[in-house]
XYZ file of N, CA, C and O in Angstrom:
804
model
N 8.221 -65.165 -31.949
C 7.858 -64.004 -31.131
C 8.798 -63.866 -29.937
O 9.240 -62.768 -29.606
N 9.102 -64.993 -29.265
C 10.015 -64.926 -28.113
C 11.403 -64.499 -28.567
O 12.065 -63.682 -27.915
N 11.862 -65.054 -29.680
C 13.191 -64.722 -30.187
C 13.292 -63.242 -30.540
O 14.289 -62.582 -30.223
N 12.273 -62.714 -31.174
C 12.302 -61.294 -31.532
C 12.330 -60.404 -30.295
O 13.056 -59.418 -30.243
N 11.525 -60.753 -29.292
C 11.481 -59.954 -28.068
C 12.833 -59.912 -27.363
O 13.157 -58.944 -26.680
N 13.622 -60.965 -27.516
C 14.909 -61.050 -26.829
C 16.093 -60.746 -27.740
O 17.243 -60.977 -27.354
N 15.811 -60.218 -28.938
C 16.863 -59.849 -29.892
C 17.811 -61.018 -30.169
O 19.032 -60.863 -30.211
N 17.246 -62.200 -30.343
C 18.061 -63.381 -30.608
C 18.675 -63.310 -32.000
O 18.021 -62.897 -32.962
N 19.934 -63.736 -32.091
C 20.569 -63.892 -33.405
C 20.093 -65.195 -34.030
O 19.698 -65.250 -35.193
N 20.149 -66.253 -33.221
C 19.677 -67.557 -33.663
C 18.973 -68.213 -32.475
O 19.367 -68.012 -31.323
N 17.910 -68.964 -32.758
C 17.153 -69.593 -31.681
C 16.561 -70.909 -32.163
O 16.309 -71.100 -33.358
N 16.350 -71.803 -31.202
C 15.629 -73.047 -31.460
C 14.617 -73.240 -30.336
O 14.686 -72.581 -29.294
N 13.695 -74.153 -30.560
C 12.736 -74.476 -29.511
C 13.439 -75.113 -28.319
O 14.506 -75.714 -28.449
N 12.820 -74.992 -27.149
C 13.374 -75.613 -25.947
C 12.884 -77.032 -25.774
O 12.729 -77.776 -26.760
N 12.598 -77.409 -24.531
C 12.254 -78.808 -24.264
C 10.788 -79.009 -23.882
O 10.422 -80.063 -23.379
N 9.942 -77.983 -24.103
C 8.501 -78.136 -23.863
C 8.191 -78.247 -22.374
O 7.155 -78.763 -21.976
N 9.096 -77.732 -21.524
C 8.984 -78.028 -20.084
C 7.739 -77.431 -19.439
O 7.258 -77.963 -18.432
N 7.196 -76.359 -19.980
C 6.023 -75.753 -19.341
C 4.773 -76.605 -19.517
O 3.774 -76.387 -18.833
N 4.834 -77.579 -20.422
C 3.682 -78.458 -20.630
C 3.869 -79.805 -19.942
O 3.096 -80.725 -20.155
N 4.912 -79.912 -19.135
C 5.218 -81.153 -18.451
C 5.125 -80.911 -16.949
O 5.218 -79.779 -16.477
N 4.938 -81.950 -16.196
C 4.903 -81.802 -14.738
C 6.016 -82.588 -14.065
O 6.252 -82.426 -12.876
N 6.715 -83.432 -14.839
C 7.789 -84.244 -14.277
C 9.026 -84.117 -15.153
O 9.051 -84.606 -16.279
N 10.033 -83.444 -14.623
C 11.294 -83.299 -15.341
C 12.267 -82.590 -14.412
O 11.914 -82.204 -13.289
N 13.502 -82.434 -14.865
C 14.457 -81.578 -14.169
C 14.621 -80.351 -15.041
O 15.155 -80.431 -16.150
N 14.132 -79.218 -14.578
C 14.098 -78.003 -15.382
C 14.733 -76.855 -14.618
O 14.253 -76.468 -13.548
N 15.819 -76.329 -15.163
C 16.490 -75.156 -14.605
C 16.633 -74.133 -15.723
O 17.026 -74.477 -16.836
N 16.286 -72.898 -15.427
C 16.423 -71.812 -16.397
C 17.118 -70.633 -15.741
O 16.634 -70.084 -14.742
N 18.253 -70.263 -16.300
C 19.038 -69.128 -15.815
C 19.275 -69.203 -14.310
O 19.186 -68.226 -13.593
N 19.585 -70.420 -13.834
C 19.944 -70.627 -12.445
C 18.788 -70.892 -11.513
O 19.000 -71.231 -10.340
N 17.558 -70.766 -12.003
C 16.384 -70.997 -11.164
C 15.821 -72.384 -11.447
O 15.503 -72.711 -12.598
N 15.692 -73.200 -10.396
C 15.152 -74.543 -10.554
C 13.629 -74.500 -10.490
O 13.055 -74.153 -9.454
N 12.986 -74.838 -11.604
C 11.526 -74.858 -11.655
C 10.960 -76.160 -11.101
O 9.908 -76.165 -10.484
N 11.652 -77.266 -11.351
C 11.222 -78.536 -10.771
C 12.384 -79.519 -10.828
O 13.291 -79.380 -11.658
N 12.327 -80.477 -9.936
C 13.322 -81.547 -9.940
C 12.602 -82.859 -9.697
O 12.574 -83.383 -8.584
N 11.998 -83.366 -10.774
C 11.268 -84.622 -10.721
C 11.625 -85.476 -11.942
O 10.776 -85.738 -12.796
N 12.887 -85.875 -12.056
C 13.288 -86.671 -13.222
C 12.619 -88.027 -13.232
O 12.360 -88.614 -12.171
N 12.336 -88.527 -14.440
C 11.643 -89.816 -14.551
C 12.362 -90.778 -15.495
O 11.741 -91.625 -16.111
N 13.673 -90.615 -15.622
C 14.436 -91.591 -16.397
C 14.884 -91.144 -17.763
O 15.556 -91.901 -18.469
N 14.519 -89.932 -18.181
C 15.010 -89.437 -19.462
C 16.446 -88.931 -19.314
O 16.890 -88.595 -18.213
N 17.171 -88.853 -20.429
C 18.483 -88.218 -20.417
C 18.297 -86.726 -20.158
O 17.408 -86.094 -20.744
N 19.150 -86.166 -19.313
C 19.078 -84.754 -18.969
C 20.354 -84.058 -19.446
O 21.450 -84.612 -19.331
N 20.198 -82.857 -19.973
C 21.333 -82.030 -20.358
C 21.464 -80.902 -19.349
O 20.545 -80.096 -19.181
N 22.612 -80.835 -18.686
C 22.926 -79.744 -17.762
C 23.959 -78.841 -18.421
O 24.942 -79.325 -18.990
N 23.732 -77.541 -18.337
C 24.702 -76.555 -18.822
C 25.160 -75.732 -17.623
O 24.332 -75.147 -16.913
N 26.462 -75.700 -17.391
C 26.973 -75.026 -16.197
C 27.274 -73.549 -16.469
O 27.049 -73.038 -17.563
N 27.779 -72.868 -15.449
C 28.015 -71.429 -15.548
C 29.155 -71.065 -16.486
O 29.338 -69.889 -16.818
N 29.929 -72.046 -16.938
C 30.965 -71.793 -17.935
C 30.503 -72.155 -19.339
O 31.273 -72.088 -20.289
N 29.246 -72.571 -19.449
C 28.692 -72.908 -20.751
C 28.985 -74.322 -21.211
O 28.761 -74.652 -22.378
N 29.483 -75.167 -20.309
C 29.826 -76.539 -20.688
C 28.636 -77.479 -20.469
O 27.858 -77.315 -19.529
N 28.529 -78.476 -21.354
C 27.449 -79.446 -21.319
C 27.837 -80.645 -20.445
O 28.979 -81.110 -20.480
N 26.843 -81.153 -19.726
C 27.017 -82.368 -18.928
C 25.800 -83.256 -19.159
O 24.664 -82.824 -18.933
N 26.036 -84.468 -19.603
C 24.950 -85.413 -19.871
C 24.717 -86.281 -18.653
O 25.658 -86.845 -18.080
N 23.456 -86.388 -18.255
C 23.068 -87.314 -17.188
C 22.130 -88.323 -17.840
O 20.983 -88.007 -18.166
N 22.617 -89.527 -18.056
C 21.875 -90.531 -18.819
C 20.859 -91.243 -17.939
O 21.159 -91.628 -16.805
N 19.644 -91.404 -18.485
C 18.569 -92.098 -17.770
C 18.474 -91.603 -16.332
O 18.522 -92.375 -15.373
N 18.313 -90.307 -16.186
C 18.493 -89.645 -14.900
C 17.410 -89.977 -13.877
O 16.216 -89.866 -14.156
N 17.862 -90.342 -12.689
C 17.007 -90.436 -11.511
C 17.308 -89.225 -10.636
O 18.254 -88.467 -10.894
N 16.535 -89.047 -9.557
C 16.818 -87.934 -8.654
C 18.208 -88.069 -8.042
O 18.928 -87.083 -7.889
N 18.600 -89.293 -7.716
C 19.939 -89.512 -7.154
C 21.020 -89.113 -8.150
O 22.061 -88.543 -7.768
N 20.798 -89.414 -9.442
C 21.768 -89.038 -10.476
C 21.890 -87.520 -10.586
O 22.993 -86.978 -10.722
N 20.743 -86.834 -10.549
C 20.755 -85.372 -10.629
C 21.476 -84.788 -9.422
O 22.327 -83.889 -9.557
N 21.152 -85.281 -8.240
C 21.796 -84.781 -7.020
C 23.309 -84.978 -7.094
O 24.082 -84.094 -6.693
N 23.739 -86.135 -7.596
C 25.167 -86.415 -7.703
C 25.836 -85.498 -8.714
O 26.952 -85.004 -8.479
N 25.178 -85.248 -9.845
C 25.741 -84.369 -10.862
C 25.873 -82.939 -10.352
O 26.890 -82.270 -10.588
N 24.855 -82.450 -9.652
C 24.895 -81.096 -9.096
C 25.994 -80.994 -8.043
O 26.752 -80.012 -8.007
N 26.107 -82.003 -7.188
C 27.141 -82.003 -6.150
C 28.534 -82.010 -6.766
O 29.445 -81.323 -6.277
N 28.710 -82.782 -7.835
C 30.006 -82.847 -8.507
C 30.382 -81.487 -9.095
O 31.542 -81.059 -9.007
N 29.414 -80.802 -9.676
C 29.680 -79.462 -10.193
C 30.066 -78.504 -9.072
O 30.979 -77.683 -9.220
N 29.371 -78.600 -7.953
C 29.661 -77.712 -6.822
C 31.077 -77.920 -6.309
O 31.762 -76.963 -5.931
N 31.545 -79.179 -6.289
C 32.923 -79.466 -5.876
C 33.914 -78.761 -6.801
O 34.985 -78.309 -6.366
N 33.543 -78.649 -8.081
C 34.409 -77.977 -9.057
C 34.237 -76.456 -9.050
O 34.848 -75.759 -9.852
N 33.373 -75.957 -8.165
C 33.124 -74.522 -8.110
C 32.197 -74.036 -9.197
O 32.191 -72.847 -9.531
N 31.384 -74.944 -9.727
C 30.470 -74.594 -10.811
C 29.020 -74.724 -10.350
O 28.740 -75.376 -9.350
N 28.121 -74.111 -11.104
C 26.698 -74.186 -10.780
C 25.902 -74.533 -12.036
O 26.375 -74.349 -13.162
N 24.699 -75.036 -11.826
C 23.790 -75.336 -12.933
C 23.092 -74.042 -13.346
O 22.429 -73.405 -12.533
N 23.231 -73.679 -14.599
C 22.549 -72.497 -15.121
C 21.283 -72.892 -15.872
O 20.232 -72.276 -15.720
N 21.380 -73.904 -16.706
C 20.221 -74.410 -17.436
C 20.243 -75.928 -17.426
O 21.312 -76.550 -17.452
N 19.062 -76.532 -17.389
C 18.951 -77.982 -17.506
C 17.705 -78.307 -18.304
O 16.648 -77.701 -18.103
N 17.849 -79.242 -19.218
C 16.773 -79.604 -20.131
C 16.486 -81.092 -20.027
O 17.404 -81.911 -19.930
N 15.206 -81.437 -20.047
C 14.784 -82.831 -20.014
C 14.004 -83.127 -21.280
O 12.871 -82.680 -21.450
N 14.638 -83.820 -22.180
C 13.974 -84.334 -23.382
C 14.807 -85.496 -23.878
O 14.582 -86.631 -23.515
N 15.792 -85.213 -24.710
C 16.722 -86.238 -25.133
C 16.174 -87.166 -26.219
O 15.127 -86.896 -26.800
N 16.922 -88.212 -26.488
C 18.085 -88.660 -25.733
C 19.362 -87.908 -26.108
O 19.384 -87.127 -27.055
N 20.435 -88.169 -25.337
C 21.760 -87.724 -25.742
C 22.128 -88.519 -26.990
O 22.079 -89.747 -26.997
N 22.475 -87.818 -28.051
C 22.760 -88.467 -29.337
C 24.230 -88.835 -29.506
O 24.553 -89.892 -30.054
N 25.110 -87.922 -29.073
C 26.547 -88.097 -29.275
C 27.272 -87.744 -27.986
O 26.951 -86.740 -27.340
N 28.257 -88.563 -27.610
C 29.134 -88.274 -26.479
C 30.577 -88.495 -26.907
O 30.901 -89.529 -27.503
N 31.422 -87.515 -26.625
C 32.851 -87.618 -26.941
C 33.078 -88.006 -28.396
O 33.915 -88.861 -28.709
N 32.298 -87.397 -29.283
C 32.501 -87.583 -30.712
C 31.840 -88.801 -31.314
O 31.829 -88.957 -32.534
N 31.260 -89.677 -30.493
C 30.697 -90.925 -30.998
C 29.181 -90.979 -30.808
O 28.678 -90.699 -29.720
N 28.489 -91.368 -31.881
C 27.040 -91.546 -31.794
C 26.731 -92.701 -30.853
O 27.393 -93.745 -30.892
N 25.734 -92.505 -29.998
C 25.320 -93.579 -29.106
C 24.455 -94.582 -29.861
O 23.767 -94.233 -30.812
N 24.506 -95.813 -29.446
C 23.716 -96.865 -30.084
C 22.256 -96.697 -29.688
O 21.885 -96.886 -28.532
N 21.426 -96.319 -30.661
C 20.008 -96.090 -30.403
C 19.126 -97.168 -31.025
O 17.916 -97.062 -31.010
N 19.739 -98.193 -31.584
C 19.003 -99.135 -32.421
C 17.863 -99.828 -31.686
O 16.809 -100.093 -32.266
N 18.057 -100.143 -30.406
C 17.021 -100.877 -29.681
C 16.384 -100.047 -28.581
O 15.622 -100.560 -27.770
N 16.682 -98.764 -28.571
C 16.240 -97.926 -27.451
C 14.789 -97.490 -27.608
O 14.400 -96.953 -28.630
N 13.997 -97.748 -26.592
C 12.637 -97.213 -26.530
C 12.695 -96.035 -25.582
O 13.009 -96.197 -24.399
N 12.396 -94.873 -26.079
C 12.709 -93.694 -25.296
C 11.571 -92.703 -25.249
O 11.148 -92.195 -26.281
N 11.072 -92.416 -24.051
C 10.160 -91.311 -23.817
C 8.995 -91.416 -24.810
O 8.486 -92.484 -25.074
N 8.591 -90.304 -25.394
C 7.458 -90.313 -26.325
C 7.835 -89.661 -27.648
O 7.039 -88.976 -28.271
N 9.079 -89.895 -28.083
C 9.581 -89.166 -29.257
C 9.484 -89.965 -30.543
O 9.989 -89.517 -31.564
N 8.874 -91.136 -30.528
C 8.782 -91.988 -31.729
C 10.164 -92.145 -32.369
O 10.398 -91.682 -33.490
N 11.109 -92.785 -31.693
C 12.495 -92.801 -32.154
C 12.721 -93.457 -33.503
O 13.704 -93.147 -34.177
N 11.814 -94.339 -33.914
C 12.032 -95.039 -35.180
C 11.101 -94.548 -36.292
O 10.921 -95.209 -37.312
N 10.519 -93.379 -36.069
C 9.672 -92.733 -37.082
C 10.472 -91.614 -37.742
O 11.201 -90.879 -37.083
N 10.344 -91.490 -39.060
C 10.989 -90.390 -39.768
C 10.276 -89.087 -39.435
O 9.054 -88.991 -39.608
N 11.024 -88.102 -38.960
C 10.418 -86.841 -38.532
C 11.435 -85.720 -38.611
O 12.638 -85.960 -38.784
N 10.946 -84.485 -38.470
C 11.848 -83.366 -38.251
C 12.572 -83.598 -36.930
O 11.970 -84.046 -35.963
N 13.849 -83.272 -36.885
C 14.621 -83.423 -35.651
C 15.465 -82.170 -35.430
O 15.814 -81.467 -36.383
N 15.801 -81.922 -34.161
C 16.690 -80.796 -33.842
C 17.582 -81.207 -32.680
O 17.133 -81.850 -31.726
N 18.865 -80.856 -32.781
C 19.833 -81.198 -31.749
C 20.692 -79.984 -31.433
O 21.025 -79.185 -32.313
N 21.073 -79.881 -30.156
C 21.994 -78.843 -29.700
C 23.249 -79.547 -29.215
O 23.172 -80.497 -28.427
N 24.415 -79.086 -29.691
C 25.668 -79.757 -29.370
C 26.728 -78.756 -28.936
O 26.679 -77.578 -29.297
N 27.683 -79.261 -28.158
C 28.863 -78.474 -27.822
C 30.062 -79.077 -28.532
O 30.298 -80.281 -28.486
N 30.847 -78.195 -29.189
C 32.056 -78.621 -29.882
C 33.307 -78.360 -29.054
O 34.299 -79.075 -29.164
N 33.264 -77.299 -28.257
C 34.404 -76.913 -27.437
C 33.978 -75.797 -26.513
O 32.794 -75.462 -26.424
N 34.927 -75.192 -25.796
C 34.576 -74.109 -24.876
C 33.835 -72.975 -25.587
O 34.364 -72.367 -26.535
N 32.613 -72.725 -25.176
C 31.771 -71.661 -25.740
C 31.607 -71.790 -27.258
O 31.422 -70.799 -27.959
N 31.659 -73.013 -27.757
C 31.463 -73.266 -29.193
C 30.378 -74.332 -29.348
O 30.509 -75.444 -28.823
N 29.332 -73.991 -30.082
C 28.144 -74.828 -30.136
C 27.709 -75.068 -31.576
O 28.075 -74.337 -32.491
N 26.902 -76.090 -31.737
C 26.398 -76.473 -33.048
C 24.912 -76.788 -32.925
O 24.505 -77.487 -31.995
N 24.125 -76.262 -33.844
C 22.704 -76.597 -33.940
C 22.504 -77.398 -35.218
O 22.959 -76.986 -36.290
N 21.843 -78.536 -35.110
C 21.496 -79.332 -36.289
C 19.981 -79.446 -36.325
O 19.368 -80.028 -35.433
N 19.381 -78.869 -37.360
C 17.927 -78.900 -37.518
C 17.607 -79.489 -38.882
O 18.179 -79.073 -39.889
N 16.708 -80.469 -38.918
C 16.395 -81.145 -40.174
C 14.932 -80.935 -40.554
O 14.113 -80.544 -39.733
N 14.643 -81.216 -41.794
C 13.263 -81.168 -42.269
C 12.622 -82.546 -42.094
O 13.272 -83.498 -41.673
N 11.324 -82.607 -42.404
C 10.605 -83.848 -42.188
C 9.779 -84.267 -43.378
O 9.839 -83.641 -44.442
N 8.975 -85.319 -43.229
C 8.225 -85.875 -44.352
C 7.252 -84.891 -45.004
O 6.882 -85.076 -46.168
N 6.814 -83.863 -44.261
C 5.877 -82.906 -44.858
C 6.571 -81.929 -45.799
O 5.911 -81.170 -46.506
N 7.912 -81.945 -45.820
C 8.664 -81.074 -46.710
C 8.988 -81.803 -48.010
O 9.313 -82.991 -48.008
N 8.927 -81.080 -49.092
C 9.175 -81.669 -50.415
C 10.584 -82.247 -50.480
O 11.554 -81.630 -50.032
N 10.698 -83.445 -51.022
C 11.975 -84.127 -51.218
C 12.708 -84.419 -49.907
O 13.932 -84.501 -49.878
N 11.967 -84.556 -48.830
C 12.580 -84.865 -47.539
C 11.780 -85.972 -46.857
O 10.559 -85.981 -46.916
N 12.479 -86.884 -46.199
C 11.794 -87.951 -45.461
C 11.978 -87.824 -43.958
O 11.324 -88.497 -43.188
N 12.882 -86.932 -43.521
C 13.159 -86.806 -42.105
C 14.115 -87.883 -41.616
O 14.611 -88.696 -42.395
N 14.374 -87.880 -40.311
C 15.320 -88.805 -39.705
C 14.665 -89.576 -38.561
O 13.834 -89.026 -37.820
N 15.060 -90.821 -38.386
C 14.799 -91.522 -37.138
C 15.848 -91.038 -36.124
O 16.830 -90.371 -36.496
N 15.681 -91.393 -34.865
C 16.676 -91.001 -33.861
C 18.041 -91.651 -34.125
O 19.070 -90.971 -34.054
N 18.118 -92.955 -34.462
C 19.439 -93.510 -34.789
C 20.089 -92.803 -35.981
O 21.305 -92.559 -35.974
N 19.305 -92.461 -37.001
C 19.844 -91.736 -38.151
C 20.307 -90.342 -37.753
O 21.345 -89.855 -38.211
N 19.539 -89.692 -36.885
C 19.910 -88.354 -36.427
C 21.216 -88.395 -35.645
O 22.086 -87.535 -35.814
N 21.376 -89.401 -34.796
C 22.615 -89.525 -34.029
C 23.814 -89.680 -34.953
O 24.853 -89.026 -34.766
N 23.682 -90.525 -35.965
C 24.780 -90.731 -36.915
C 25.080 -89.457 -37.698
O 26.245 -89.116 -37.939
N 24.025 -88.747 -38.080
C 24.221 -87.523 -38.859
C 24.873 -86.423 -38.021
O 25.782 -85.737 -38.482
N 24.424 -86.262 -36.779
C 25.018 -85.243 -35.912
C 26.483 -85.556 -35.645
O 27.336 -84.662 -35.613
N 26.816 -86.843 -35.475
C 28.221 -87.215 -35.329
C 29.020 -86.762 -36.546
O 30.091 -86.160 -36.424
N 28.495 -87.048 -37.729
C 29.183 -86.672 -38.975
C 29.371 -85.165 -39.076
O 30.463 -84.678 -39.392
N 28.321 -84.404 -38.805
C 28.400 -82.951 -38.912
C 29.383 -82.392 -37.884
O 30.135 -81.455 -38.172
N 29.404 -82.974 -36.685
C 30.325 -82.498 -35.655
C 31.771 -82.543 -36.111
O 32.546 -81.607 -35.843
N 32.145 -83.609 -36.823
C 33.530 -83.733 -37.289
C 33.844 -82.794 -38.455
O 35.006 -82.583 -38.775
N 32.833 -82.234 -39.085
C 33.089 -81.223 -40.113
C 33.590 -79.920 -39.495
O 34.278 -79.135 -40.141
N 33.221 -79.679 -38.245
C 33.537 -78.413 -37.597
C 34.616 -78.534 -36.526
O 35.161 -77.519 -36.098
N 34.908 -79.745 -36.073
C 35.876 -79.910 -34.992
C 36.581 -81.243 -35.134
O 35.959 -82.253 -35.469
N 37.878 -81.253 -34.855
C 38.641 -82.500 -34.916
C 38.141 -83.511 -33.885
O 38.268 -84.717 -34.083
N 37.582 -83.023 -32.777
C 37.073 -83.908 -31.737
C 35.605 -84.237 -31.922
O 35.056 -85.045 -31.171
N 34.949 -83.616 -32.894
C 33.529 -83.833 -33.084
C 32.728 -83.221 -31.948
O 33.207 -82.360 -31.214
N 31.508 -83.665 -31.786
C 30.644 -83.144 -30.728
C 31.053 -83.745 -29.380
O 31.093 -84.965 -29.230
N 31.327 -82.892 -28.416
C 31.586 -83.385 -27.070
C 30.314 -83.979 -26.480
O 30.343 -84.990 -25.792
N 29.193 -83.315 -26.785
C 27.885 -83.803 -26.345
C 26.843 -83.201 -27.274
O 26.884 -82.004 -27.560
N 25.935 -84.028 -27.767
C 24.830 -83.553 -28.611
C 23.531 -84.094 -28.046
O 23.417 -85.285 -27.761
N 22.548 -83.205 -27.923
C 21.310 -83.529 -27.207
C 20.108 -83.281 -28.103
O 19.969 -82.209 -28.701
N 19.244 -84.274 -28.190
C 18.019 -84.165 -28.975
C 16.961 -83.370 -28.220
O 16.720 -83.607 -27.038
N 16.324 -82.428 -28.922
C 15.215 -81.660 -28.361
C 13.930 -82.007 -29.100
O 13.929 -82.844 -30.006
N 12.845 -81.370 -28.728
C 11.533 -81.705 -29.274
C 11.497 -81.463 -30.782
O 11.745 -80.347 -31.250
N 11.188 -82.489 -31.535
C 11.154 -82.384 -32.988
C 9.744 -82.242 -33.520
O 8.865 -81.671 -32.875
N 9.515 -82.791 -34.712
C 8.202 -82.681 -35.341
C 7.826 -81.234 -35.580
O 8.664 -80.411 -35.941
N 6.569 -80.901 -35.343
C 6.091 -79.547 -35.598
C 6.652 -78.528 -34.610
O 6.568 -77.321 -34.847
N 7.237 -78.998 -33.498
C 7.855 -78.079 -32.543
C 9.182 -77.547 -33.055
O 9.586 -76.431 -32.712
N 9.867 -78.349 -33.859
C 11.205 -77.994 -34.343
C 11.186 -76.648 -35.072
O 10.579 -76.513 -36.132
N 11.862 -75.674 -34.484
C 11.920 -74.340 -35.074
C 13.349 -73.831 -35.021
O 13.952 -73.755 -33.947
N 13.899 -73.491 -36.181
C 15.210 -72.848 -36.257
C 15.010 -71.432 -36.769
O 14.590 -71.221 -37.909
N 15.278 -70.473 -35.905
C 15.059 -69.052 -36.191
C 16.410 -68.391 -36.413
O 17.325 -68.530 -35.600
N 16.542 -67.686 -37.539
C 17.801 -66.989 -37.827
C 17.510 -65.738 -38.635
O 16.723 -65.771 -39.591
N 18.150 -64.658 -38.229
C 18.038 -63.412 -38.979
C 16.586 -62.977 -39.146
O 16.165 -62.513 -40.203
N 15.790 -63.186 -38.085
C 14.435 -62.660 -38.067
C 13.349 -63.549 -38.618
O 12.191 -63.141 -38.691
N 13.694 -64.799 -39.001
C 12.642 -65.658 -39.551
C 12.954 -67.133 -39.325
O 14.094 -67.520 -39.072
N 11.917 -67.947 -39.425
C 12.049 -69.397 -39.329
C 12.628 -69.907 -40.642
O 12.069 -69.659 -41.711
N 13.740 -70.630 -40.567
C 14.397 -71.044 -41.806
C 14.324 -72.544 -42.067
O 14.665 -72.993 -43.158
N 13.908 -73.343 -41.083
C 13.734 -74.760 -41.367
C 12.274 -75.036 -41.715
O 11.374 -74.413 -41.154
N 12.047 -75.921 -42.634
C 10.683 -76.313 -43.010
C 9.745 -75.111 -43.112
O 8.723 -75.040 -42.415
N 10.085 -74.147 -43.956
C 9.270 -72.915 -43.999
C 7.815 -73.161 -44.367
O 6.938 -72.377 -43.995
N 7.528 -74.251 -45.076
C 6.146 -74.537 -45.446
C 5.488 -75.570 -44.561
O 4.330 -75.942 -44.778
N 6.230 -76.038 -43.538
C 5.713 -77.100 -42.680
C 4.812 -76.584 -41.578
O 4.672 -75.375 -41.354
N 4.205 -77.520 -40.874
C 3.343 -77.163 -39.754
C 4.193 -76.627 -38.601
O 5.358 -76.976 -38.450
N 3.573 -75.769 -37.789
C 4.245 -75.272 -36.592
C 3.361 -75.524 -35.379
O 2.156 -75.731 -35.504
N 3.976 -75.482 -34.216
C 3.256 -75.704 -32.974
C 3.602 -74.562 -32.018
O 4.750 -74.127 -31.961
N 2.628 -74.075 -31.293
C 2.904 -73.036 -30.305
C 3.771 -73.608 -29.196
O 3.505 -74.690 -28.679
N 4.826 -72.885 -28.845
C 5.733 -73.310 -27.783
C 5.933 -72.151 -26.813
O 5.605 -71.006 -27.127
N 6.460 -72.451 -25.644
C 6.574 -71.425 -24.608
C 7.999 -71.219 -24.104
O 8.217 -70.401 -23.228
N 8.968 -71.960 -24.646
C 10.349 -71.722 -24.233
C 11.279 -71.959 -25.412
O 11.012 -72.781 -26.292
N 12.375 -71.205 -25.426
C 13.341 -71.300 -26.510
C 14.752 -71.341 -25.926
O 14.969 -71.021 -24.763
N 15.689 -71.735 -26.766
C 17.120 -71.605 -26.486
C 17.658 -70.649 -27.537
O 17.467 -70.876 -28.738
N 18.296 -69.584 -27.092
C 18.744 -68.605 -28.087
C 20.149 -68.097 -27.794
O 20.639 -68.151 -26.678
N 20.774 -67.600 -28.854
C 22.101 -66.999 -28.779
C 21.964 -65.539 -29.200
O 21.338 -65.246 -30.214
N 22.572 -64.668 -28.429
C 22.386 -63.237 -28.671
C 23.693 -62.523 -29.031
O 23.720 -61.306 -29.080
N 24.766 -63.290 -29.285
C 26.024 -62.623 -29.584
C 26.573 -63.029 -30.942
O 26.302 -62.369 -31.930
N 27.324 -64.125 -31.023
C 28.030 -64.450 -32.246
C 27.518 -65.726 -32.904
O 27.128 -66.664 -32.235
N 27.573 -65.725 -34.243
C 27.297 -66.931 -35.023
C 28.438 -67.081 -36.008
O 28.767 -66.140 -36.736
N 29.074 -68.275 -36.023
C 30.117 -68.514 -37.016
C 29.483 -69.115 -38.254
O 28.823 -70.141 -38.179
N 29.693 -68.500 -39.400
C 29.087 -68.999 -40.640
C 30.053 -69.948 -41.337
O 31.248 -69.846 -41.201
């Protein structure tokens, strides 16, 4: 419904921030809250570039924002969910990581948003155990898969790939309909990430 109202070409679910009270959340330049609690944060600046803040504290966020300001840039959007799956083309080691409340070692639907280059992005959305002939991914498996897919589209792979809310929240909307897990369960959500201009097929 949100995607249709905004004439989105392609859209995915956001980070569930309206149901949280502690996170760093910025939307279209407006800071809704700045209460990070140690999750990886994805910052997107006014040039559309991704910046990963790992295990972010308030001091880390303040430093990242200040660094952008020195470069003449501003925070346009910031998401708190994670973890960051890939940095500089390489999957991060998730084997022993206990992270947030995402059940990292459970097979589930997963969704990631990545940057390949200037104004070039990649969405990776997977199915889960409720889909026929699918078992879903753990977070370490998702990180490895996103790394692999990134190199299919770019010689440098994913500059940064960020995990968003999976499971029943995972929604990939394209051409007017949900195309991932069409028979799977869905969950009501209140924020999306969408693209309204170009999609490279």
